[in-house]
Amino acid sequence: MGTTLFSGCSSFSWKCYHQQLSPSSPENGISRPKSVTTSIGNGLADKEKEDSWGILSRRSLLISGISLSSSSVFGFPGEGLAVVKQGLLAGRIPGLSEPDEQGWSTYRRPDDKSGGHGVGWSPIIPYSFKVPQGWAEVPVSIADLGGTEIDLRFANSKQGRLFVIVAPVLRFADNLGDDATIQKIGPPEKVINAFGPEVIGENVEGKVLSMKTAEHDGRMYYQYELEPPHALITATAAGNRLYLFSVTGSGLQWKRHYEDLKKIAESFRVV
């Protein structure tokens, strides 16, 4: 039985994910507090009113902080992206090593980092890549149009940005099992035509400048360069998941930092 790529609307499609959002959902995923009236005596009511206002004030500050951090990274809106240093957000687990002699650090997905695709799915096999100094992790917004498949974002306001997509292979092929390889999913041309639009948000026809394969520690990687938009994509598979690693930047960033961006893209490995 041959590998069958699913077509149509899936939860991996950013556009479909956006269309499936319920219009009745609370704005920003946060329910607004409703006023509650009571018939308790005036003294007790006044005290509870003061306590409630204190709680609401603290909640308002917290909600404001969440809104600011989410809006600053939604979709990487241009050069004004606020890069958040690792360790400043609760629940974040740093995975970036100290710089080596050349000033490059290695990021490895922590084994105990949260994330996955629900009950019944095995833990995500860790991946790694290298970045020069100045790159840092930025939070993935719960409102991200990429849905739950975007596992990580990194950025440098002067050089570019990257993200990692980790998606269950069963959403794209029906017979890959729990030991998938990128070769089983398809040849390089088939993979970029099927999944490229999910990475750049548009059809890749006429945009693929180059494609090649590389093997590291017995695992095959497909590597692509696209333009426009400027993007370097590395694709592989492991376990029961597909990994897509995308490095991109503006025209000026591409011109000034192309060699570094290419080195980042080619450093991606699934451990």
Coordinates of C-alpha atoms in Angstrom, one line a residue:
M1 CA 0.0 0.0 0.0
G2 CA 1.5 3.3 -1.0
T3 CA 1.7 6.4 1.1
T4 CA -1.3 8.6 0.8
L5 CA -1.0 12.4 1.4
F6 CA -4.2 13.8 2.8
S7 CA -5.6 16.9 1.1
G8 CA -8.2 19.4 2.2
C9 CA -8.7 21.1 5.5
S10 CA -6.7 19.8 8.4
S11 CA -5.8 21.2 11.8
F12 CA -2.2 21.7 10.4
S13 CA -3.4 24.2 7.9
W14 CA -3.1 27.8 9.2
K15 CA -5.9 29.1 7.0
C16 CA -8.3 26.3 8.0
Y17 CA -7.4 26.7 11.6
H18 CA -8.3 30.3 11.4
Q19 CA -11.6 29.5 9.7
Q20 CA -12.5 27.0 12.4
L21 CA -12.2 29.5 15.2
S22 CA -15.5 30.0 16.8
P23 CA -16.8 33.6 16.5
S24 CA -18.4 33.3 19.9
S25 CA -15.1 32.6 21.7
P26 CA -14.1 35.1 24.3
E27 CA -11.8 37.8 23.0
N28 CA -8.1 36.9 23.4
G29 CA -9.3 33.6 25.1
I30 CA -10.0 35.5 28.3
S31 CA -13.5 35.7 29.8
R32 CA -14.5 39.1 31.1
P33 CA -15.4 39.2 34.8
K34 CA -19.1 39.8 35.5
S35 CA -20.4 41.9 38.3
V36 CA -22.2 40.1 41.1
T37 CA -24.6 41.7 43.4
T38 CA -25.4 40.5 46.9
S39 CA -27.9 41.2 49.6
I40 CA -25.5 40.9 52.6
G41 CA -25.4 43.6 55.2
N42 CA -23.7 46.9 54.3
G43 CA -20.6 46.4 56.5
L44 CA -19.8 42.9 55.2
A45 CA -20.7 43.9 51.6
D46 CA -18.4 46.9 51.7
K47 CA -15.5 44.7 52.9
E48 CA -16.2 42.1 50.2
K49 CA -16.4 44.8 47.6
E50 CA -12.9 46.1 48.6
D51 CA -11.5 42.6 48.5
S52 CA -13.1 41.9 45.1
W53 CA -11.7 45.2 43.6
G54 CA -8.2 44.2 44.9
I55 CA -8.5 40.8 43.3
L56 CA -9.8 42.3 40.0
S57 CA -7.0 44.8 40.0
R58 CA -4.3 42.1 40.3
R59 CA -6.0 40.0 37.7
S60 CA -6.2 43.1 35.3
L61 CA -2.5 43.6 35.7
L62 CA -1.8 39.9 34.9
I63 CA -4.1 39.9 31.9
S64 CA -2.5 43.1 30.6
G65 CA 0.9 41.4 30.8
I66 CA -0.3 38.3 28.9
S67 CA -2.0 40.4 26.2
L68 CA 1.2 42.4 25.6
S69 CA 3.4 39.4 25.4
S70 CA 1.0 37.6 23.0
S71 CA 0.5 40.6 20.7
S72 CA 4.2 41.3 20.4
V73 CA 4.9 37.9 18.8
F74 CA 1.8 37.0 16.8
G75 CA 2.9 36.1 13.4
F76 CA 6.3 37.9 13.7
P77 CA 4.9 41.4 12.7
G78 CA 8.0 43.1 11.2
E79 CA 11.2 44.4 12.6
G80 CA 9.6 45.7 15.8
L81 CA 9.4 42.2 17.3
A82 CA 10.1 42.1 21.0
V83 CA 12.6 39.4 21.7
V84 CA 12.0 37.9 25.2
K85 CA 15.1 36.6 26.9
Q86 CA 14.9 33.0 28.2
G87 CA 13.8 32.5 31.7
L88 CA 11.7 35.6 32.1
L89 CA 8.3 33.8 31.4
A90 CA 6.8 31.4 33.9
G91 CA 6.8 27.8 32.6
R92 CA 9.6 28.4 30.1
I93 CA 12.5 25.8 30.1
P94 CA 15.7 27.2 28.7
G95 CA 17.5 24.8 26.3
L96 CA 20.3 27.1 25.0
S97 CA 23.9 26.3 25.8
E98 CA 26.7 28.7 26.5
P99 CA 28.4 30.1 23.4
D100 CA 31.3 28.2 22.0
E101 CA 34.6 29.8 20.9
Q102 CA 33.0 31.0 17.7
G103 CA 30.1 32.6 19.6
W104 CA 27.5 30.0 18.6
S105 CA 25.2 28.3 21.0
T106 CA 23.3 25.0 20.6
Y107 CA 19.6 24.8 21.4
R108 CA 18.3 21.3 22.4
R109 CA 14.6 20.8 23.2
P110 CA 14.5 19.9 26.9
D111 CA 13.3 16.3 27.6
D112 CA 10.8 17.6 30.2
K113 CA 9.4 20.5 28.1
S114 CA 5.7 20.5 27.9
G115 CA 3.9 20.1 24.6
G116 CA 2.5 17.3 22.5
H117 CA -0.6 16.2 20.6
G118 CA -2.9 14.8 23.2
V119 CA -3.5 11.4 24.9
G120 CA -2.0 8.5 23.1
W121 CA 0.9 10.3 21.5
S122 CA 4.5 9.5 22.5
P123 CA 6.7 12.3 23.8
I124 CA 8.3 14.5 21.2
I125 CA 11.8 13.3 20.2
P126 CA 14.1 16.2 21.0
Y127 CA 15.7 18.3 18.3
S128 CA 18.6 20.7 18.2
F129 CA 20.1 23.5 16.1
K130 CA 22.8 26.2 16.4
V131 CA 22.4 30.0 16.5
P132 CA 24.9 32.8 16.8
Q133 CA 24.9 35.3 19.7
G134 CA 21.9 37.6 19.9
W135 CA 19.3 35.0 19.1
A136 CA 16.7 34.1 21.8
E137 CA 13.5 32.2 22.2
V138 CA 10.2 34.1 21.8
P139 CA 6.9 32.8 23.2
V140 CA 4.5 30.9 21.0
S141 CA 1.1 32.6 21.3
I142 CA -2.0 30.4 22.0
A143 CA -3.7 32.4 19.3
D144 CA -1.0 31.6 16.7
L145 CA -2.5 30.7 13.4
G146 CA -0.1 27.8 13.2
G147 CA -2.1 26.0 16.0
T148 CA -0.4 23.5 18.3
E149 CA 2.1 22.4 15.7
I150 CA 4.4 25.3 16.2
D151 CA 6.7 24.0 19.0
L152 CA 9.2 26.8 19.2
R153 CA 10.2 30.3 17.9
F154 CA 13.5 32.0 18.0
A155 CA 14.4 35.5 16.7
N156 CA 17.1 38.1 16.4
S157 CA 15.7 41.6 15.5
K158 CA 18.8 42.3 13.3
Q159 CA 19.3 39.0 11.6
G160 CA 16.1 37.1 11.2
R161 CA 13.8 34.5 12.8
L162 CA 13.0 30.8 12.9
F163 CA 10.3 28.4 14.0
V164 CA 9.9 24.6 14.4
I165 CA 6.8 22.8 13.4
V166 CA 6.3 19.3 14.9
A167 CA 3.2 17.6 13.5
P168 CA 1.8 14.1 13.7
V169 CA 2.5 12.2 10.5
L170 CA -1.0 10.5 10.6
R171 CA -2.5 13.9 9.6
F172 CA -0.7 13.6 6.2
A173 CA -0.2 9.9 5.5
D174 CA -2.1 6.8 6.6
N175 CA 0.5 4.0 6.8
L176 CA 3.7 5.4 8.3
G177 CA 3.3 3.9 11.8
D178 CA 5.5 4.9 14.7
D179 CA 8.8 4.7 12.8
A180 CA 8.4 7.3 10.1
T181 CA 11.2 8.6 7.8
I182 CA 11.1 11.5 5.5
Q183 CA 11.7 9.1 2.6
K184 CA 8.5 7.2 3.4
I185 CA 6.5 10.5 3.3
G186 CA 7.8 11.2 -0.2
P187 CA 10.6 12.5 -2.4
P188 CA 11.9 16.1 -1.9
E189 CA 9.6 17.6 -4.6
K190 CA 6.5 16.0 -3.2
V191 CA 7.3 17.1 0.4
I192 CA 7.9 20.7 -0.4
N193 CA 4.8 21.0 -2.6
A194 CA 2.7 19.4 0.1
F195 CA 4.1 21.2 3.2
G196 CA 5.7 24.3 1.8
P197 CA 2.5 26.3 1.8
E198 CA 2.0 25.5 5.5
V199 CA 5.4 27.1 6.2
I200 CA 5.3 30.2 4.0
G201 CA 1.5 30.7 3.9
E202 CA 1.3 30.5 0.1
N203 CA 1.8 28.2 -2.9
V204 CA 5.5 27.3 -3.5
E205 CA 5.3 26.9 -7.2
G206 CA 8.1 28.8 -8.9
K207 CA 9.6 29.8 -5.5
V208 CA 11.9 26.8 -4.9
L209 CA 15.5 28.0 -5.8
S210 CA 17.2 24.8 -4.7
M211 CA 16.6 21.5 -3.0
K212 CA 19.0 18.9 -1.7
T213 CA 19.3 16.0 0.7
A214 CA 21.7 15.4 3.6
E215 CA 22.1 12.4 5.9
H216 CA 23.3 12.7 9.5
D217 CA 23.6 9.7 11.9
G218 CA 21.4 7.6 9.6
R219 CA 18.6 10.1 9.4
M220 CA 17.7 11.8 6.1
Y221 CA 17.0 15.6 5.9
Y222 CA 15.5 17.5 2.9
Q223 CA 16.8 21.1 2.6
Y224 CA 15.2 23.8 0.5
E225 CA 15.8 27.5 -0.3
L226 CA 12.7 29.5 -1.3
E227 CA 12.3 33.0 -2.7
P228 CA 10.1 35.0 -2.3
P229 CA 9.7 35.1 0.6
H230 CA 13.2 34.4 1.7
A231 CA 13.2 31.1 3.5
L232 CA 15.4 28.1 4.3
I233 CA 13.4 25.0 5.2
T234 CA 14.7 21.7 6.6
A235 CA 12.3 18.7 6.8
T236 CA 12.7 15.3 8.4
A237 CA 10.6 12.7 10.3
A238 CA 11.2 10.7 13.4
G239 CA 8.9 8.5 15.5
N240 CA 5.4 9.4 14.5
R241 CA 6.0 13.0 13.7
L242 CA 7.1 15.3 10.9
Y243 CA 9.6 18.1 11.7
L244 CA 9.8 21.3 9.6
F245 CA 12.5 23.8 10.5
S246 CA 12.1 27.3 8.9
V247 CA 14.6 30.1 8.9
T248 CA 13.6 33.4 7.3
G249 CA 14.3 37.1 7.2
S250 CA 13.7 40.4 5.4
G251 CA 15.5 41.3 2.1
L252 CA 18.1 43.3 4.0
Q253 CA 18.6 40.6 6.6
W254 CA 19.0 38.0 3.9
K255 CA 21.7 40.2 2.1
R256 CA 23.7 40.9 5.3
H257 CA 23.4 37.6 7.2
Y258 CA 22.7 34.9 4.5
E259 CA 25.7 32.7 5.5
D260 CA 24.7 32.7 9.1
L261 CA 21.1 32.0 8.3
K262 CA 22.1 29.1 6.1
K263 CA 24.4 27.7 8.8
I264 CA 21.4 27.8 11.2
A265 CA 19.2 26.0 8.8
E266 CA 21.7 23.3 8.0
S267 CA 22.4 22.7 11.7
F268 CA 19.0 21.3 12.5
R269 CA 19.0 17.7 13.8
V270 CA 16.6 15.4 15.5
V271 CA 18.4 13.8 18.4

